[in-house]
mmCIF file of C-alpha atoms and ligand atoms in Angstrom:
data_model
loop_
_atom_site.group_PDB
_atom_site.id
_atom_site.type_symbol
_atom_site.label_atom_id
_atom_site.label_comp_id
_atom_site.label_asym_id
_atom_site.label_seq_id
_atom_site.Cartn_x
_atom_site.Cartn_y
_atom_site.Cartn_z
ATOM 1 C CA MET A 25 -188.896 109.486 -133.080
ATOM 2 C CA GLN A 26 -186.373 106.834 -133.631
ATOM 3 C CA ALA A 27 -182.819 107.508 -132.504
ATOM 4 C CA ALA A 28 -180.285 107.848 -135.344
ATOM 5 C CA VAL A 29 -178.368 104.658 -135.881
ATOM 6 C CA VAL A 30 -174.736 105.128 -136.760
ATOM 7 C CA LYS A 31 -173.514 102.361 -139.013
ATOM 8 C CA PHE A 32 -169.870 101.466 -139.220
ATOM 9 C CA ILE A 33 -168.889 99.987 -142.555
ATOM 10 C CA ALA A 34 -165.656 98.073 -142.383
ATOM 11 C CA MET A 35 -163.398 99.378 -145.187
ATOM 12 C CA PRO A 36 -161.068 96.754 -146.617
ATOM 13 C CA LEU A 37 -157.448 97.369 -145.724
ATOM 14 C CA PRO A 38 -155.292 98.259 -148.727
ATOM 15 C CA VAL A 39 -153.048 95.607 -150.181
ATOM 16 C CA THR A 40 -149.528 96.794 -149.489
ATOM 17 C CA ILE A 41 -146.003 96.188 -150.761
ATOM 18 C CA GLN A 42 -144.235 93.726 -148.456
ATOM 19 C CA ASP A 43 -141.059 92.991 -150.378
ATOM 20 C CA VAL A 44 -139.175 94.131 -153.485
ATOM 21 C CA ARG A 45 -136.554 91.781 -154.891
ATOM 22 C CA VAL A 46 -134.418 91.757 -158.008
ATOM 23 C CA VAL A 47 -133.843 88.518 -159.901
ATOM 24 C CA LEU A 48 -130.729 88.671 -162.089
ATOM 25 C CA THR A 49 -130.313 85.972 -164.694
ATOM 26 C CA GLN A 50 -128.580 85.353 -168.009
ATOM 27 C CA PRO A 51 -130.104 82.450 -169.924
ATOM 28 C CA GLY A 52 -128.785 83.831 -173.245
ATOM 29 C CA LYS A 53 -126.396 86.538 -174.313
ATOM 30 C CA SER A 54 -128.120 89.332 -172.371
ATOM 31 C CA ARG A 55 -128.059 89.828 -168.612
ATOM 32 C CA LEU A 56 -131.632 90.387 -167.418
ATOM 33 C CA ALA A 57 -133.060 92.144 -164.335
ATOM 34 C CA ILE A 58 -136.563 91.219 -163.185
ATOM 35 C CA VAL A 59 -138.250 92.928 -160.238
ATOM 36 C CA LYS A 60 -140.572 90.874 -158.066
ATOM 37 C CA VAL A 61 -142.921 92.869 -155.826
ATOM 38 C CA SER A 62 -144.626 90.784 -153.113
ATOM 39 C CA THR A 63 -147.748 91.997 -151.339
ATOM 40 C CA SER A 64 -149.626 91.645 -148.069
ATOM 41 C CA GLU A 65 -152.013 89.266 -149.827
ATOM 42 C CA PRO A 66 -150.572 85.734 -149.604
ATOM 43 C CA GLY A 67 -149.348 84.504 -152.980
ATOM 44 C CA LEU A 68 -150.017 87.799 -154.767
ATOM 45 C CA TYR A 69 -146.961 89.264 -156.511
ATOM 46 C CA GLY A 70 -146.075 91.113 -159.677
ATOM 47 C CA LEU A 71 -143.141 91.087 -162.098
ATOM 48 C CA GLY A 72 -141.510 93.956 -163.949
ATOM 49 C CA CYS A 73 -138.584 94.448 -166.340
ATOM 50 C CA ALA A 74 -135.657 96.594 -165.132
ATOM 51 C CA THR A 75 -133.174 95.353 -167.730
ATOM 52 C CA PHE A 76 -130.396 97.841 -168.469
ATOM 53 C CA THR A 77 -128.171 94.959 -169.450
ATOM 54 C CA GLN A 78 -124.896 96.915 -169.647
ATOM 55 C CA ARG A 79 -125.241 98.281 -166.073
ATOM 56 C CA ILE A 80 -127.384 95.568 -164.511
ATOM 57 C CA PHE A 81 -125.752 95.563 -161.069
ATOM 58 C CA ALA A 82 -126.188 99.321 -160.681
ATOM 59 C CA VAL A 83 -129.920 98.901 -161.363
ATOM 60 C CA ALA A 84 -130.188 96.057 -158.830
ATOM 61 C CA THR A 85 -128.511 98.211 -156.172
ATOM 62 C CA ALA A 86 -130.741 101.180 -156.959
ATOM 63 C CA ILE A 87 -133.807 98.994 -156.437
ATOM 64 C CA GLU A 88 -132.698 97.097 -153.360
ATOM 65 C CA ARG A 89 -130.905 99.901 -151.490
ATOM 66 C CA HIS A 90 -132.861 102.975 -152.595
ATOM 67 C CA LEU A 91 -136.334 102.159 -153.958
ATOM 68 C CA LYS A 92 -137.239 99.246 -151.694
ATOM 69 C CA PRO A 93 -137.037 101.151 -148.357
ATOM 70 C CA PHE A 94 -139.176 103.881 -149.877
ATOM 71 C CA LEU A 95 -141.774 101.416 -151.209
ATOM 72 C CA LEU A 96 -142.368 99.023 -148.313
ATOM 73 C CA GLY A 97 -145.857 99.347 -146.863
ATOM 74 C CA ARG A 98 -147.264 101.437 -149.714
ATOM 75 C CA ASP A 99 -150.691 100.751 -151.249
ATOM 76 C CA VAL A 100 -150.147 98.648 -154.420
ATOM 77 C CA ASP A 101 -153.083 100.335 -156.165
ATOM 78 C CA ARG A 102 -151.484 103.780 -156.234
ATOM 79 C CA ILE A 103 -149.364 103.198 -159.320
ATOM 80 C CA GLU A 104 -149.512 106.762 -160.559
ATOM 81 C CA GLU A 105 -148.494 108.306 -157.236
ATOM 82 C CA ILE A 106 -145.746 105.743 -156.681
ATOM 83 C CA TRP A 107 -144.342 106.385 -160.169
ATOM 84 C CA SER A 108 -144.295 110.169 -159.729
ATOM 85 C CA MET A 109 -142.857 110.050 -156.234
ATOM 86 C CA SER A 110 -140.229 107.462 -157.238
ATOM 87 C CA MET A 111 -139.094 109.769 -160.042
ATOM 88 C CA VAL A 112 -138.559 112.798 -157.794
ATOM 89 C CA HIS A 113 -137.785 111.072 -154.513
ATOM 90 C CA GLY A 114 -134.076 110.764 -155.350
ATOM 91 C CA TYR A 115 -134.133 114.425 -156.488
ATOM 92 C CA TRP A 116 -131.843 113.743 -159.523
ATOM 93 C CA ARG A 117 -133.933 112.113 -162.213
ATOM 94 C CA ASN A 118 -134.344 110.817 -165.775
ATOM 95 C CA GLY A 119 -131.239 108.659 -165.935
ATOM 96 C CA PRO A 120 -131.126 105.116 -167.323
ATOM 97 C CA VAL A 121 -130.318 103.380 -164.009
ATOM 98 C CA LEU A 122 -133.184 104.923 -162.060
ATOM 99 C CA ASN A 123 -135.627 104.843 -164.979
ATOM 100 C CA ASN A 124 -135.061 101.095 -165.279
ATOM 101 C CA ALA A 125 -135.387 100.625 -161.521
ATOM 102 C CA ILE A 126 -138.683 102.543 -161.497
ATOM 103 C CA SER A 127 -139.895 100.566 -164.506
ATOM 104 C CA GLY A 128 -139.368 97.270 -162.682
ATOM 105 C CA VAL A 129 -141.676 98.452 -159.915
ATOM 106 C CA ASP A 130 -144.161 100.160 -162.251
ATOM 107 C CA GLN A 131 -144.627 97.050 -164.418
ATOM 108 C CA ALA A 132 -144.879 94.810 -161.338
ATOM 109 C CA LEU A 133 -147.616 97.016 -159.866
ATOM 110 C CA GLY A 134 -149.502 96.851 -163.180
ATOM 111 C CA ASP A 135 -149.146 93.071 -163.103
ATOM 112 C CA ILE A 136 -150.508 93.000 -159.523
ATOM 113 C CA LYS A 137 -153.447 95.268 -160.357
ATOM 114 C CA GLY A 138 -154.353 93.068 -163.307
ATOM 115 C CA LYS A 139 -154.188 89.932 -161.173
ATOM 116 C CA ARG A 140 -156.405 91.548 -158.534
ATOM 117 C CA ALA A 141 -158.936 92.611 -161.163
ATOM 118 C CA GLY A 142 -158.766 89.349 -163.099
ATOM 119 C CA MET A 143 -157.904 91.421 -166.179
ATOM 120 C CA SER A 144 -154.924 91.744 -168.481
ATOM 121 C CA VAL A 145 -152.884 94.968 -168.390
ATOM 122 C CA CYS A 146 -154.237 95.599 -171.902
ATOM 123 C CA ASP A 147 -157.777 95.476 -170.458
ATOM 124 C CA LEU A 148 -156.789 97.862 -167.671
ATOM 125 C CA LEU A 149 -155.460 100.276 -170.294
ATOM 126 C CA GLY A 150 -158.702 100.232 -172.271
ATOM 127 C CA GLY A 151 -158.948 96.850 -173.957
ATOM 128 C CA LYS A 152 -157.802 95.308 -177.186
ATOM 129 C CA SER A 153 -157.619 97.153 -180.478
ATOM 130 C CA ARG A 154 -156.320 93.950 -182.115
ATOM 131 C CA GLU A 155 -155.887 90.233 -181.450
ATOM 132 C CA ALA A 156 -152.143 90.090 -182.026
ATOM 133 C CA ALA A 157 -149.213 92.368 -182.869
ATOM 134 C CA HIS A 158 -147.223 92.460 -186.123
ATOM 135 C CA VAL A 159 -143.583 91.794 -185.325
ATOM 136 C CA TYR A 160 -140.358 92.480 -187.155
ATOM 137 C CA VAL A 161 -137.304 90.280 -186.978
ATOM 138 C CA HIS A 162 -133.626 90.814 -187.788
ATOM 139 C CA ALA A 163 -131.942 89.516 -190.940
ATOM 140 C CA ASN A 164 -128.244 90.137 -190.478
ATOM 141 C CA ALA A 165 -125.472 88.589 -192.573
ATOM 142 C CA GLU A 166 -121.979 89.286 -193.812
ATOM 143 C CA CYS A 167 -122.888 89.779 -197.490
ATOM 144 C CA LYS A 168 -125.925 91.048 -199.383
ATOM 145 C CA GLU A 169 -126.695 87.663 -200.957
ATOM 146 C CA GLU A 170 -126.932 86.083 -197.532
ATOM 147 C CA VAL A 171 -129.087 88.941 -196.207
ATOM 148 C CA ALA A 172 -131.523 88.368 -199.095
ATOM 149 C CA GLU A 173 -131.579 84.610 -198.401
ATOM 150 C CA ASN A 174 -132.328 85.262 -194.730
ATOM 151 C CA VAL A 175 -135.142 87.622 -195.669
ATOM 152 C CA GLN A 176 -136.638 84.972 -197.956
ATOM 153 C CA ALA A 177 -136.372 82.355 -195.210
ATOM 154 C CA TYR A 178 -138.220 84.647 -192.795
ATOM 155 C CA MET A 179 -140.871 85.361 -195.435
ATOM 156 C CA ALA A 180 -141.376 81.617 -195.864
ATOM 157 C CA ARG A 181 -142.078 81.435 -192.118
ATOM 158 C CA GLY A 182 -144.768 84.119 -192.390
ATOM 159 C CA PHE A 183 -142.847 87.229 -191.323
ATOM 160 C CA ARG A 184 -143.839 90.377 -193.199
ATOM 161 C CA TYR A 185 -141.569 92.946 -191.508
ATOM 162 C CA ILE A 186 -137.825 92.301 -191.633
ATOM 163 C CA ARG A 187 -134.886 94.462 -190.600
ATOM 164 C CA VAL A 188 -131.912 94.132 -192.931
ATOM 165 C CA GLN A 189 -128.357 94.673 -191.635
ATOM 166 C CA MET A 190 -124.994 93.632 -193.041
ATOM 167 C CA GLY A 191 -121.955 92.970 -190.866
ATOM 168 C CA GLY A 192 -123.570 94.141 -187.627
ATOM 169 C CA TYR A 193 -124.074 97.784 -186.696
ATOM 170 C CA GLY A 194 -122.012 99.977 -188.921
ATOM 171 C CA GLY A 195 -120.827 96.921 -190.829
ATOM 172 C CA LYS A 196 -117.706 94.964 -189.959
ATOM 173 C CA GLY A 197 -116.786 94.712 -193.622
ATOM 174 C CA SER A 198 -115.201 98.149 -193.715
ATOM 175 C CA PRO A 199 -111.549 98.188 -194.763
ATOM 176 C CA MET A 200 -109.397 98.507 -191.643
ATOM 177 C CA VAL A 201 -107.909 102.003 -191.871
ATOM 178 C CA LYS A 202 -106.232 103.212 -188.697
ATOM 179 C CA PRO A 203 -103.200 105.168 -187.587
ATOM 180 C CA LYS A 204 -100.099 103.458 -186.241
ATOM 181 C CA LYS A 205 -100.429 102.485 -182.552
ATOM 182 C CA ALA A 206 -104.256 102.720 -182.676
ATOM 183 C CA PRO A 207 -105.739 99.645 -180.955
ATOM 184 C CA ASP A 208 -107.159 96.697 -182.875
ATOM 185 C CA GLY A 209 -110.897 96.101 -182.800
ATOM 186 C CA ALA A 210 -113.964 97.100 -184.776
ATOM 187 C CA TYR A 211 -113.499 100.079 -187.061
ATOM 188 C CA PHE A 212 -116.268 101.945 -188.789
ATOM 189 C CA ASP A 213 -115.967 104.053 -191.917
ATOM 190 C CA PRO A 214 -119.139 106.163 -192.324
ATOM 191 C CA ARG A 215 -118.870 106.796 -196.078
ATOM 192 C CA ASP A 216 -118.066 103.187 -196.838
ATOM 193 C CA TYR A 217 -121.014 102.136 -194.656
ATOM 194 C CA CYS A 218 -123.440 104.350 -196.603
ATOM 195 C CA ARG A 219 -122.301 102.998 -199.961
ATOM 196 C CA ARG A 220 -122.407 99.342 -198.910
ATOM 197 C CA MET A 221 -125.779 99.561 -197.132
ATOM 198 C CA LEU A 222 -127.434 101.265 -200.093
ATOM 199 C CA ASP A 223 -126.090 98.552 -202.353
ATOM 200 C CA MET A 224 -127.319 95.835 -199.961
ATOM 201 C CA ILE A 225 -130.806 97.318 -199.583
ATOM 202 C CA ALA A 226 -131.094 97.775 -203.366
ATOM 203 C CA TYR A 227 -130.086 94.150 -203.895
ATOM 204 C CA VAL A 228 -132.480 92.769 -201.280
ATOM 205 C CA ARG A 229 -135.378 94.817 -202.654
ATOM 206 C CA GLU A 230 -134.611 93.529 -206.132
ATOM 207 C CA GLN A 231 -134.572 89.932 -204.897
ATOM 208 C CA VAL A 232 -137.679 89.985 -202.697
ATOM 209 C CA GLY A 233 -139.865 92.587 -204.406
ATOM 210 C CA GLU A 234 -142.325 94.928 -202.704
ATOM 211 C CA ALA A 235 -144.379 92.281 -200.886
ATOM 212 C CA VAL A 236 -142.352 92.547 -197.694
ATOM 213 C CA GLU A 237 -141.646 95.518 -195.441
ATOM 214 C CA LEU A 238 -137.922 96.184 -195.026
ATOM 215 C CA LEU A 239 -136.383 98.167 -192.167
ATOM 216 C CA HIS A 240 -132.833 99.326 -191.474
ATOM 217 C CA ASP A 241 -131.122 100.585 -188.316
ATOM 218 C CA VAL A 242 -128.304 103.138 -188.743
ATOM 219 C CA HIS A 243 -127.670 102.877 -184.999
ATOM 220 C CA GLU A 244 -126.871 106.616 -184.865
ATOM 221 C CA ARG A 245 -123.419 106.101 -186.346
ATOM 222 C CA LEU A 246 -123.502 108.834 -188.976
ATOM 223 C CA VAL A 247 -122.678 112.491 -188.588
ATOM 224 C CA PRO A 248 -125.854 114.489 -189.224
ATOM 225 C CA ILE A 249 -125.246 115.595 -192.807
ATOM 226 C CA HIS A 250 -124.410 112.038 -193.893
ATOM 227 C CA ALA A 251 -127.605 110.862 -192.228
ATOM 228 C CA VAL A 252 -129.560 113.420 -194.274
ATOM 229 C CA GLU A 253 -127.910 112.169 -197.451
ATOM 230 C CA PHE A 254 -128.450 108.496 -196.566
ATOM 231 C CA ALA A 255 -132.142 109.013 -195.773
ATOM 232 C CA LYS A 256 -132.575 110.694 -199.172
ATOM 233 C CA ASP A 257 -130.648 108.012 -201.055
ATOM 234 C CA VAL A 258 -132.578 105.144 -199.450
ATOM 235 C CA GLU A 259 -136.007 106.729 -200.096
ATOM 236 C CA GLN A 260 -136.387 104.939 -203.449
ATOM 237 C CA PHE A 261 -136.351 101.498 -201.761
ATOM 238 C CA LYS A 262 -139.437 102.298 -199.668
ATOM 239 C CA LEU A 263 -138.343 101.179 -196.234
ATOM 240 C CA PHE A 264 -141.017 100.644 -193.580
ATOM 241 C CA PHE A 265 -138.735 102.787 -191.480
ATOM 242 C CA LEU A 266 -135.154 103.961 -191.136
ATOM 243 C CA GLU A 267 -134.152 103.709 -187.492
ATOM 244 C CA ASP A 268 -131.871 105.934 -185.435
ATOM 245 C CA ALA A 269 -130.581 107.866 -188.429
ATOM 246 C CA LEU A 270 -129.353 110.398 -185.868
ATOM 247 C CA ALA A 271 -128.013 110.246 -182.329
ATOM 248 C CA PRO A 272 -130.095 111.701 -179.474
ATOM 249 C CA GLU A 273 -127.612 114.582 -179.352
ATOM 250 C CA ASP A 274 -128.436 115.504 -182.966
ATOM 251 C CA ILE A 275 -132.238 115.251 -183.002
ATOM 252 C CA HIS A 276 -132.775 118.801 -184.279
ATOM 253 C CA TRP A 277 -131.307 117.599 -187.580
ATOM 254 C CA PHE A 278 -134.489 115.576 -188.145
ATOM 255 C CA ARG A 279 -135.942 118.806 -189.542
ATOM 256 C CA MET A 280 -133.365 118.638 -192.335
ATOM 257 C CA ILE A 281 -134.184 115.020 -193.182
ATOM 258 C CA ARG A 282 -137.914 115.661 -193.032
ATOM 259 C CA GLY A 283 -137.637 118.626 -195.355
ATOM 260 C CA GLN A 284 -135.896 116.609 -198.043
ATOM 261 C CA CYS A 285 -137.413 113.132 -198.261
ATOM 262 C CA ALA A 286 -140.329 110.901 -197.309
ATOM 263 C CA THR A 287 -138.287 108.048 -195.807
ATOM 264 C CA PRO A 288 -140.272 106.987 -192.694
ATOM 265 C CA LEU A 289 -138.229 107.620 -189.553
ATOM 266 C CA ALA A 290 -138.119 105.746 -186.241
ATOM 267 C CA MET A 291 -136.319 107.008 -183.184
ATOM 268 C CA GLY A 292 -136.108 106.720 -179.440
ATOM 269 C CA GLU A 293 -134.511 103.595 -177.942
ATOM 270 C CA LEU A 294 -131.850 105.664 -176.151
ATOM 271 C CA PHE A 295 -134.234 108.315 -174.869
ATOM 272 C CA ASN A 296 -134.304 109.010 -171.111
ATOM 273 C CA ASN A 297 -136.060 112.312 -170.773
ATOM 274 C CA PRO A 298 -139.446 113.570 -172.041
ATOM 275 C CA HIS A 299 -137.678 116.537 -173.633
ATOM 276 C CA GLU A 300 -136.121 114.135 -176.107
ATOM 277 C CA TRP A 301 -139.419 113.011 -177.608
ATOM 278 C CA GLN A 302 -141.678 116.032 -177.073
ATOM 279 C CA MET A 303 -140.234 118.163 -179.858
ATOM 280 C CA LEU A 304 -139.965 115.282 -182.345
ATOM 281 C CA ILE A 305 -143.635 114.439 -181.865
ATOM 282 C CA GLN A 306 -144.977 117.983 -181.765
ATOM 283 C CA GLU A 307 -143.163 118.924 -184.976
ATOM 284 C CA ARG A 308 -144.093 115.584 -186.616
ATOM 285 C CA LEU A 309 -140.422 114.935 -187.383
ATOM 286 C CA ILE A 310 -140.583 111.151 -186.957
ATOM 287 C CA ASP A 311 -143.106 108.430 -187.785
ATOM 288 C CA PHE A 312 -142.465 105.845 -185.065
ATOM 289 C CA ILE A 313 -141.504 106.161 -181.413
ATOM 290 C CA ARG A 314 -139.055 103.408 -180.515
ATOM 291 C CA MET A 315 -138.598 103.795 -176.792
ATOM 292 C CA HIS A 316 -137.332 100.952 -174.634
ATOM 293 C CA ILE A 317 -140.144 100.713 -172.073
ATOM 294 C CA SER A 318 -137.927 99.991 -169.062
ATOM 295 C CA GLN A 319 -135.415 102.647 -170.145
ATOM 296 C CA MET A 320 -138.126 105.349 -170.101
ATOM 297 C CA GLY A 321 -139.532 104.262 -166.712
ATOM 298 C CA GLY A 322 -142.198 101.647 -167.424
ATOM 299 C CA ILE A 323 -145.754 101.338 -168.685
ATOM 300 C CA THR A 324 -146.930 104.571 -167.035
ATOM 301 C CA PRO A 325 -144.769 106.956 -169.128
ATOM 302 C CA ALA A 326 -145.098 104.706 -172.214
ATOM 303 C CA ARG A 327 -148.875 105.014 -172.055
ATOM 304 C CA ASN A 328 -148.636 108.797 -171.812
ATOM 305 C CA VAL A 329 -146.219 109.304 -174.688
ATOM 306 C CA ALA A 330 -148.051 106.837 -176.934
ATOM 307 C CA ILE A 331 -151.317 108.750 -176.605
ATOM 308 C CA PHE A 332 -149.469 112.041 -177.084
ATOM 309 C CA ALA A 333 -147.935 110.596 -180.282
ATOM 310 C CA ASP A 334 -151.328 109.365 -181.495
ATOM 311 C CA MET A 335 -152.598 112.946 -181.533
ATOM 312 C CA TYR A 336 -149.880 113.743 -184.084
ATOM 313 C CA GLY A 337 -150.365 110.661 -186.269
ATOM 314 C CA ILE A 338 -147.212 108.961 -184.997
ATOM 315 C CA ARG A 339 -147.161 105.216 -184.327
ATOM 316 C CA THR A 340 -145.286 102.980 -181.880
ATOM 317 C CA ALA A 341 -142.509 100.460 -182.493
ATOM 318 C CA TRP A 342 -141.259 99.679 -178.981
ATOM 319 C CA HIS A 343 -137.683 98.476 -178.679
ATOM 320 C CA GLY A 344 -137.642 94.686 -178.339
ATOM 321 C CA PRO A 345 -134.334 92.890 -178.925
ATOM 322 C CA SER A 346 -132.856 90.286 -176.542
ATOM 323 C CA ASP A 347 -131.825 92.925 -174.017
ATOM 324 C CA THR A 348 -135.483 93.517 -173.289
ATOM 325 C CA SER A 349 -136.338 90.722 -170.817
ATOM 326 C CA PRO A 350 -139.228 88.316 -171.489
ATOM 327 C CA VAL A 351 -141.180 90.252 -168.839
ATOM 328 C CA GLY A 352 -140.438 93.434 -170.803
ATOM 329 C CA HIS A 353 -141.643 91.741 -174.008
ATOM 330 C CA ALA A 354 -144.870 90.780 -172.243
ATOM 331 C CA ALA A 355 -145.301 94.439 -171.221
ATOM 332 C CA ASN A 356 -144.592 95.596 -174.791
ATOM 333 C CA LEU A 357 -147.280 93.252 -176.084
ATOM 334 C CA GLN A 358 -149.915 94.474 -173.610
ATOM 335 C CA LEU A 359 -149.332 98.015 -174.885
ATOM 336 C CA ASP A 360 -149.309 96.852 -178.530
ATOM 337 C CA LEU A 361 -152.668 95.108 -178.203
ATOM 338 C CA TRP A 362 -154.307 98.171 -176.694
ATOM 339 C CA LEU A 363 -152.744 101.118 -178.541
ATOM 340 C CA PRO A 364 -154.833 102.776 -181.242
ATOM 341 C CA ASN A 365 -151.570 103.874 -182.900
ATOM 342 C CA PHE A 366 -149.563 100.656 -182.689
ATOM 343 C CA GLY A 367 -147.191 100.261 -185.642
ATOM 344 C CA VAL A 368 -144.983 97.198 -185.305
ATOM 345 C CA GLN A 369 -143.174 95.317 -182.518
ATOM 346 C CA GLU A 370 -139.499 94.333 -182.649
ATOM 347 C CA TRP A 371 -139.098 90.649 -181.720
ATOM 348 C CA TYR A 372 -136.045 88.636 -180.735
ATOM 349 C CA GLN A 373 -137.139 84.981 -181.045
ATOM 350 C CA PRO A 374 -136.659 83.493 -177.555
ATOM 351 C CA SER A 375 -134.912 80.190 -176.868
ATOM 352 C CA GLU A 376 -136.544 77.118 -175.329
ATOM 353 C CA LEU A 377 -134.727 78.011 -172.117
ATOM 354 C CA ASP A 378 -136.325 81.482 -172.156
ATOM 355 C CA TYR A 379 -139.752 79.832 -172.429
ATOM 356 C CA ALA A 380 -138.874 77.452 -169.572
ATOM 357 C CA ILE A 381 -137.680 80.218 -167.232
ATOM 358 C CA PHE A 382 -140.510 82.566 -168.148
ATOM 359 C CA PRO A 383 -143.781 80.605 -168.444
ATOM 360 C CA GLY A 384 -146.349 82.640 -170.363
ATOM 361 C CA LEU A 385 -143.780 84.363 -172.622
ATOM 362 C CA PRO A 386 -145.785 85.314 -175.739
ATOM 363 C CA VAL A 387 -145.480 83.240 -178.900
ATOM 364 C CA VAL A 388 -145.226 84.196 -182.556
ATOM 365 C CA GLU A 389 -147.218 82.545 -185.303
ATOM 366 C CA ASP A 390 -147.181 83.691 -188.935
ATOM 367 C CA GLY A 391 -145.508 86.964 -188.021
ATOM 368 C CA TYR A 392 -148.011 87.844 -185.272
ATOM 369 C CA LEU A 393 -147.222 87.969 -181.559
ATOM 370 C CA TYR A 394 -150.097 86.506 -179.529
ATOM 371 C CA PRO A 395 -150.962 87.071 -175.858
ATOM 372 C CA ASN A 396 -152.139 84.309 -173.546
ATOM 373 C CA ASP A 397 -154.935 86.417 -172.015
ATOM 374 C CA GLU A 398 -153.899 85.631 -168.447
ATOM 375 C CA PRO A 399 -154.447 88.426 -165.890
ATOM 376 C CA GLY A 400 -151.779 91.103 -165.472
ATOM 377 C CA LEU A 401 -148.785 90.785 -167.782
ATOM 378 C CA GLY A 402 -149.500 87.069 -168.248
ATOM 379 C CA ILE A 403 -145.939 85.994 -167.498
ATOM 380 C CA ASP A 404 -144.216 84.279 -164.584
ATOM 381 C CA ILE A 405 -140.668 83.314 -163.618
ATOM 382 C CA ASP A 406 -139.197 80.003 -162.488
ATOM 383 C CA GLU A 407 -136.715 81.461 -160.016
ATOM 384 C CA ALA A 408 -134.983 78.148 -159.293
ATOM 385 C CA LEU A 409 -134.269 77.655 -162.983
ATOM 386 C CA ALA A 410 -133.263 81.322 -163.447
ATOM 387 C CA ALA A 411 -130.764 80.926 -160.577
ATOM 388 C CA LYS A 412 -128.940 78.230 -162.557
ATOM 389 C CA TYR A 413 -127.987 80.939 -165.085
ATOM 390 C CA PRO A 414 -126.511 83.787 -163.024
ATOM 391 C CA PRO A 415 -125.372 86.968 -164.794
ATOM 392 C CA ARG A 416 -121.770 86.844 -165.940
ATOM 393 C CA ASP A 417 -119.189 89.617 -165.612
ATOM 394 C CA LEU A 418 -118.364 90.924 -169.033
ATOM 395 C CA VAL A 419 -116.976 93.954 -170.810
ATOM 396 C CA GLU A 420 -119.130 94.735 -173.839
ATOM 397 C CA ASP A 421 -117.129 94.999 -177.037
ATOM 398 C CA TRP A 422 -119.840 95.838 -179.567
ATOM 399 C CA THR A 423 -120.072 99.286 -177.959
ATOM 400 C CA GLN A 424 -116.336 99.870 -178.499
ATOM 401 C CA THR A 425 -116.178 100.691 -182.193
ATOM 402 C CA ARG A 426 -113.681 103.220 -183.573
ATOM 403 C CA LEU A 427 -113.573 105.681 -186.457
ATOM 404 C CA PRO A 428 -110.741 105.485 -189.024
ATOM 405 C CA ASP A 429 -108.588 107.858 -186.920
ATOM 406 C CA GLY A 430 -108.872 105.525 -183.927
ATOM 407 C CA SER A 431 -111.268 107.688 -181.909
ATOM 408 C CA PRO A 432 -114.463 106.207 -180.422
ATOM 409 C CA ALA A 433 -117.506 105.894 -182.688
ATOM 410 C CA ARG A 434 -121.056 105.897 -181.358
ATOM 411 C CA PRO A 435 -122.335 102.343 -180.922
HETATM 412 MG MG1 MG B 505 -132.131 100.089 -182.755
#
């Protein structure tokens, strides 16, 4: 009888996290935070978006002083475990600073896994449902005639989904009514806003007809009962969706809107906590989830909520203005290509400098956002060029609007 031969099979060592760095840059108006995770495999790294532009330095500190020591040496493949442990490891959770920090790492690990597999993140998620994503762009002007002209110019360039705004959020055209001694600045009159926006949307619809999808963002500025009234009044103009009709604090009022009109509703860019979207989805009170992927913690939670929403017939419209970094836009697109319930993608039209700093940043053609089919997120960063545009210190003023009595309005 032959003696048993014990075979030793050499198991490959896991690829581990060797460094976590934050790249801060400001090539345009928004300050951006990109996380770069380097690994034990020479030359292998991943990028993720951690852009909470208004509090960018707090996010950078959270990553470099708190997450990095916890992450060094961990197996890059264990994305799920790392996400869950990162969320509870600081004990206090679900805030915008830490969610963004965790997102930077989560997206970078997805990028690394895709590069290791030679597959896009979309392929890792399940593969393409579509070749490209419909995008919507912003037509904003100071008067309704100019808004309509901008819409027509976008239509001529092939865009089919266009958000119409007049005078910025809340409208800067409101008559300046304020008490003596109240500071100067942007003032917002809710009733005046409702009247002027309805007039603008009616005018634009009349000018451009039904062949284009129009969207409008209330930016949560109305008190709930005015939001109910506005959603009813705007129903006749058949918006693709009305966004942020209510503030996150008032989401139970969506039942009132839902009960009274069929205006499609989009909500979610300010959400931090799963409790904010669970009820809206389960009760079918909205039509589009609008979360900002880095704000909710990255691709891992976005994947989960998107599939949850799909079970209730609710589609996605991930937040995507210029304060989502190009890396964040690349992550949005990977989700958009895969999701069975993708709706539309917000798009900000990057500058040439954005394309130079972020090689691989997706491109739009005829209103569709196309991927480049590179592995991972398909995007890179030229750090030397990014360093020439460091983030500037600034005090945001668009978030400092006031009501006609001088008290703060919601931005
Ligand atoms: Mg919005």
